[in-house]
Short mmCIF file of N, CA and C in Angstrom, two decimals:
data_model
loop_
_atom_site.label_atom_id
_atom_site.label_comp_id
_atom_site.label_asym_id
_atom_site.label_seq_id
_atom_site.Cartn_x
_atom_site.Cartn_y
_atom_site.Cartn_z
N MET D 278 8.16 -8.22 47.12
CA MET D 278 8.56 -9.61 46.95
C MET D 278 8.63 -10.36 48.28
N GLY D 279 9.01 -9.67 49.36
CA GLY D 279 9.07 -10.32 50.65
C GLY D 279 10.29 -11.18 50.89
N LYS D 280 11.25 -11.16 49.99
CA LYS D 280 12.44 -11.98 50.16
C LYS D 280 13.40 -11.30 51.14
N PHE D 281 14.26 -12.12 51.73
CA PHE D 281 15.24 -11.65 52.72
C PHE D 281 16.63 -11.76 52.10
N GLY D 282 17.43 -10.73 52.27
CA GLY D 282 18.78 -10.75 51.74
C GLY D 282 19.81 -10.38 52.79
N MET D 283 21.02 -10.76 52.50
CA MET D 283 22.16 -10.38 53.34
C MET D 283 23.35 -10.13 52.44
N CYS D 284 24.13 -9.15 52.81
CA CYS D 284 25.39 -8.90 52.12
C CYS D 284 26.44 -8.72 53.20
N GLY D 285 27.48 -9.53 53.12
CA GLY D 285 28.52 -9.48 54.13
C GLY D 285 29.90 -9.30 53.55
N LYS D 286 30.71 -8.56 54.25
CA LYS D 286 32.11 -8.35 53.90
C LYS D 286 32.95 -9.00 54.99
N LEU D 287 33.72 -10.01 54.62
CA LEU D 287 34.55 -10.73 55.57
C LEU D 287 36.01 -10.46 55.25
N LYS D 288 36.72 -9.99 56.22
CA LYS D 288 38.16 -9.74 56.08
C LYS D 288 38.88 -10.92 56.70
N ALA D 289 39.65 -11.62 55.89
CA ALA D 289 40.39 -12.78 56.37
C ALA D 289 41.65 -12.34 57.12
N GLN D 290 42.12 -13.22 57.99
CA GLN D 290 43.44 -13.00 58.58
C GLN D 290 44.43 -12.83 57.43
N GLU D 291 45.46 -12.05 57.63
CA GLU D 291 46.41 -11.76 56.55
C GLU D 291 46.89 -13.04 55.86
N GLY D 292 46.72 -13.06 54.54
CA GLY D 292 47.17 -14.19 53.74
C GLY D 292 46.22 -15.38 53.73
N GLN D 293 45.05 -15.26 54.38
CA GLN D 293 44.13 -16.38 54.49
C GLN D 293 42.87 -16.22 53.62
N GLY D 294 42.87 -15.25 52.73
CA GLY D 294 41.70 -15.01 51.88
C GLY D 294 41.31 -16.22 51.04
N GLU D 295 42.28 -16.86 50.45
CA GLU D 295 41.99 -18.03 49.63
C GLU D 295 41.39 -19.17 50.46
N ALA D 296 41.94 -19.39 51.63
CA ALA D 296 41.43 -20.45 52.51
C ALA D 296 40.00 -20.13 52.96
N LEU D 297 39.74 -18.88 53.31
CA LEU D 297 38.40 -18.49 53.72
C LEU D 297 37.43 -18.62 52.55
N ALA D 298 37.83 -18.19 51.37
CA ALA D 298 36.97 -18.31 50.19
C ALA D 298 36.63 -19.77 49.92
N LYS D 299 37.58 -20.66 50.13
CA LYS D 299 37.34 -22.09 49.91
C LYS D 299 36.25 -22.60 50.86
N VAL D 300 36.31 -22.21 52.13
CA VAL D 300 35.29 -22.62 53.10
C VAL D 300 33.93 -22.05 52.71
N LEU D 301 33.90 -20.79 52.30
CA LEU D 301 32.64 -20.15 51.91
C LEU D 301 32.07 -20.76 50.64
N LEU D 302 32.92 -21.19 49.74
CA LEU D 302 32.44 -21.88 48.54
C LEU D 302 31.86 -23.25 48.88
N GLU D 303 32.42 -23.89 49.90
CA GLU D 303 31.83 -25.14 50.40
C GLU D 303 30.43 -24.85 50.97
N ALA D 304 30.31 -23.73 51.67
CA ALA D 304 29.01 -23.33 52.20
C ALA D 304 28.02 -23.09 51.05
N ALA D 305 28.48 -22.41 50.01
CA ALA D 305 27.63 -22.16 48.84
C ALA D 305 27.18 -23.48 48.22
N ASP D 306 28.09 -24.43 48.13
CA ASP D 306 27.74 -25.73 47.57
C ASP D 306 26.70 -26.44 48.44
N SER D 307 26.86 -26.35 49.75
CA SER D 307 25.91 -27.00 50.65
C SER D 307 24.53 -26.35 50.59
N MET D 308 24.46 -25.09 50.17
CA MET D 308 23.18 -24.39 50.07
C MET D 308 22.36 -24.85 48.87
N GLN D 309 22.96 -25.61 47.96
CA GLN D 309 22.24 -26.10 46.77
C GLN D 309 20.99 -26.88 47.14
N THR D 310 21.02 -27.56 48.26
CA THR D 310 19.89 -28.41 48.65
C THR D 310 19.10 -27.84 49.84
N VAL D 311 19.42 -26.64 50.26
CA VAL D 311 18.73 -26.05 51.41
C VAL D 311 17.48 -25.30 50.92
N ALA D 312 16.34 -25.72 51.42
CA ALA D 312 15.08 -25.07 51.05
C ALA D 312 15.10 -23.61 51.48
N GLY D 313 14.66 -22.76 50.60
CA GLY D 313 14.57 -21.34 50.94
C GLY D 313 15.77 -20.52 50.51
N CYS D 314 16.91 -21.16 50.21
CA CYS D 314 18.09 -20.42 49.75
C CYS D 314 17.98 -20.26 48.24
N GLU D 315 17.87 -19.02 47.81
CA GLU D 315 17.71 -18.75 46.38
C GLU D 315 19.00 -18.26 45.73
N LEU D 316 19.91 -17.71 46.53
CA LEU D 316 21.17 -17.21 46.00
C LEU D 316 22.20 -17.19 47.12
N TYR D 317 23.39 -17.70 46.83
CA TYR D 317 24.50 -17.64 47.79
C TYR D 317 25.75 -17.50 46.94
N VAL D 318 26.25 -16.28 46.85
CA VAL D 318 27.36 -15.97 45.96
C VAL D 318 28.57 -15.52 46.79
N VAL D 319 29.71 -16.09 46.48
CA VAL D 319 30.97 -15.75 47.14
C VAL D 319 31.85 -15.04 46.12
N SER D 320 32.37 -13.88 46.51
CA SER D 320 33.23 -13.09 45.63
C SER D 320 34.46 -12.65 46.40
N ILE D 321 35.55 -12.45 45.67
CA ILE D 321 36.78 -11.95 46.29
C ILE D 321 37.10 -10.59 45.68
N SER D 322 37.58 -9.69 46.48
CA SER D 322 37.91 -8.34 46.03
C SER D 322 39.05 -8.37 45.01
N ASN D 323 38.92 -7.55 43.98
CA ASN D 323 40.00 -7.41 43.00
C ASN D 323 41.18 -6.65 43.56
N THR D 324 40.96 -5.87 44.62
CA THR D 324 42.03 -5.04 45.16
C THR D 324 42.62 -5.56 46.46
N ASP D 325 41.95 -6.54 47.10
CA ASP D 325 42.45 -7.09 48.36
C ASP D 325 42.08 -8.58 48.43
N PRO D 326 43.04 -9.46 48.22
CA PRO D 326 42.74 -10.89 48.20
C PRO D 326 42.30 -11.46 49.54
N ASP D 327 42.34 -10.67 50.60
CA ASP D 327 41.89 -11.11 51.91
C ASP D 327 40.49 -10.60 52.24
N THR D 328 39.82 -9.94 51.28
CA THR D 328 38.46 -9.46 51.49
C THR D 328 37.50 -10.27 50.63
N ILE D 329 36.56 -10.91 51.31
CA ILE D 329 35.58 -11.78 50.67
C ILE D 329 34.18 -11.19 50.90
N TRP D 330 33.38 -11.19 49.86
CA TRP D 330 32.00 -10.72 49.94
C TRP D 330 31.07 -11.91 49.76
N VAL D 331 30.01 -11.97 50.56
CA VAL D 331 28.99 -13.01 50.42
C VAL D 331 27.64 -12.31 50.25
N THR D 332 26.94 -12.67 49.18
CA THR D 332 25.62 -12.13 48.89
C THR D 332 24.63 -13.28 48.94
N GLU D 333 23.58 -13.10 49.73
CA GLU D 333 22.59 -14.16 49.92
C GLU D 333 21.19 -13.61 49.68
N ILE D 334 20.33 -14.43 49.07
CA ILE D 334 18.90 -14.13 48.98
C ILE D 334 18.15 -15.38 49.41
N TRP D 335 17.19 -15.16 50.30
CA TRP D 335 16.41 -16.24 50.89
C TRP D 335 14.93 -15.99 50.67
N LYS D 336 14.16 -17.06 50.67
CA LYS D 336 12.70 -16.97 50.56
C LYS D 336 12.16 -16.02 51.63
N ASP D 337 12.72 -16.16 52.85
CA ASP D 337 12.33 -15.30 53.97
C ASP D 337 13.39 -15.43 55.07
N GLU D 338 13.29 -14.60 56.08
CA GLU D 338 14.29 -14.61 57.15
C GLU D 338 14.27 -15.91 57.94
N ALA D 339 13.10 -16.52 58.07
CA ALA D 339 12.99 -17.80 58.79
C ALA D 339 13.79 -18.90 58.09
N SER D 340 13.80 -18.89 56.77
CA SER D 340 14.58 -19.89 56.02
C SER D 340 16.07 -19.73 56.30
N HIS D 341 16.52 -18.49 56.36
CA HIS D 341 17.93 -18.24 56.69
C HIS D 341 18.24 -18.74 58.10
N ALA D 342 17.39 -18.39 59.04
CA ALA D 342 17.60 -18.81 60.44
C ALA D 342 17.64 -20.33 60.54
N ALA D 343 16.77 -21.00 59.81
CA ALA D 343 16.74 -22.47 59.84
C ALA D 343 18.04 -23.06 59.30
N SER D 344 18.63 -22.41 58.31
CA SER D 344 19.89 -22.92 57.74
C SER D 344 21.03 -22.90 58.75
N LEU D 345 20.95 -21.98 59.70
CA LEU D 345 22.01 -21.87 60.70
C LEU D 345 21.94 -22.99 61.74
N THR D 346 20.86 -23.74 61.76
CA THR D 346 20.73 -24.86 62.71
C THR D 346 21.23 -26.18 62.13
N LEU D 347 21.54 -26.20 60.83
CA LEU D 347 22.02 -27.42 60.18
C LEU D 347 23.45 -27.75 60.64
N GLU D 348 23.71 -29.02 60.87
CA GLU D 348 25.05 -29.44 61.31
C GLU D 348 26.12 -29.05 60.28
N SER D 349 25.80 -29.19 59.00
CA SER D 349 26.77 -28.83 57.96
C SER D 349 27.13 -27.35 58.04
N THR D 350 26.14 -26.51 58.29
CA THR D 350 26.39 -25.07 58.42
C THR D 350 27.21 -24.77 59.66
N LYS D 351 26.87 -25.39 60.77
CA LYS D 351 27.62 -25.19 62.02
C LYS D 351 29.09 -25.59 61.84
N THR D 352 29.32 -26.70 61.16
CA THR D 352 30.69 -27.18 60.93
C THR D 352 31.48 -26.20 60.08
N LEU D 353 30.86 -25.68 59.01
CA LEU D 353 31.56 -24.73 58.14
C LEU D 353 31.83 -23.41 58.86
N ILE D 354 30.89 -22.96 59.69
CA ILE D 354 31.13 -21.75 60.47
C ILE D 354 32.30 -21.96 61.42
N GLN D 355 32.34 -23.10 62.05
CA GLN D 355 33.42 -23.42 62.99
C GLN D 355 34.78 -23.45 62.27
N ARG D 356 34.81 -23.97 61.05
CA ARG D 356 36.05 -24.00 60.28
C ARG D 356 36.47 -22.62 59.79
N GLY D 357 35.48 -21.79 59.45
CA GLY D 357 35.79 -20.48 58.89
C GLY D 357 36.16 -19.41 59.90
N ARG D 358 35.58 -19.46 61.08
CA ARG D 358 35.79 -18.40 62.08
C ARG D 358 37.26 -18.08 62.36
N PRO D 359 38.13 -19.08 62.54
CA PRO D 359 39.53 -18.74 62.85
C PRO D 359 40.24 -18.01 61.70
N LEU D 360 39.69 -18.08 60.50
CA LEU D 360 40.30 -17.43 59.34
C LEU D 360 39.87 -15.97 59.20
N ILE D 361 38.89 -15.54 59.97
CA ILE D 361 38.30 -14.21 59.83
C ILE D 361 38.87 -13.24 60.86
N SER D 362 39.30 -12.07 60.36
CA SER D 362 39.77 -11.04 61.29
C SER D 362 38.68 -10.02 61.60
N SER D 363 37.76 -9.79 60.66
CA SER D 363 36.63 -8.88 60.92
C SER D 363 35.50 -9.18 59.94
N MET D 364 34.29 -8.78 60.36
CA MET D 364 33.11 -8.96 59.51
C MET D 364 32.22 -7.73 59.64
N GLU D 365 31.58 -7.40 58.55
CA GLU D 365 30.54 -6.39 58.58
C GLU D 365 29.52 -6.76 57.52
N GLY D 366 28.33 -6.28 57.68
CA GLY D 366 27.31 -6.59 56.71
C GLY D 366 25.98 -6.00 57.12
N ASP D 367 24.96 -6.36 56.35
CA ASP D 367 23.64 -5.83 56.62
C ASP D 367 22.60 -6.81 56.14
N LYS D 368 21.46 -6.81 56.81
CA LYS D 368 20.29 -7.55 56.37
C LYS D 368 19.54 -6.64 55.40
N LEU D 369 18.95 -7.25 54.39
CA LEU D 369 18.32 -6.47 53.34
C LEU D 369 16.91 -6.93 53.03
N GLN D 370 16.07 -6.01 52.66
CA GLN D 370 14.75 -6.34 52.11
C GLN D 370 14.91 -6.32 50.60
N VAL D 371 14.78 -7.46 49.98
CA VAL D 371 14.99 -7.59 48.53
C VAL D 371 13.75 -7.05 47.81
N LEU D 372 13.98 -6.07 46.93
CA LEU D 372 12.89 -5.44 46.21
C LEU D 372 12.64 -6.06 44.84
N GLY D 373 13.68 -6.58 44.21
CA GLY D 373 13.54 -7.17 42.88
C GLY D 373 14.80 -7.00 42.09
N GLY D 374 14.76 -7.44 40.84
CA GLY D 374 15.91 -7.32 39.96
C GLY D 374 15.99 -8.52 39.03
N LYS D 375 16.94 -8.48 38.16
CA LYS D 375 17.12 -9.54 37.18
C LYS D 375 17.46 -10.85 37.90
N GLY D 376 16.82 -11.91 37.48
CA GLY D 376 17.10 -13.22 38.05
C GLY D 376 16.22 -13.60 39.23
N LEU D 377 15.40 -12.68 39.68
CA LEU D 377 14.54 -12.99 40.83
C LEU D 377 13.14 -13.34 40.39
#
């Protein structure tokens, strides 16, 4: 398929999971009009309200990189960073599946 994916686990500062999720949901909303973004899903852990997962699928890695240059994206990153205590994730080669 050639699509580019990312899956990230963001740990919010203690008690800030809801605030971080709100910023990430704003990011998801802003992705509605970004060319190349095919999926941007924000989820919260059932066992830890300060752990947020973000799953992304892009047309290609260049589309993702281009999204990071948008002023709206830069602003949301700037707002979200102070709420994050740690991040981990991985870049993925999307092979296929339902909805793709």
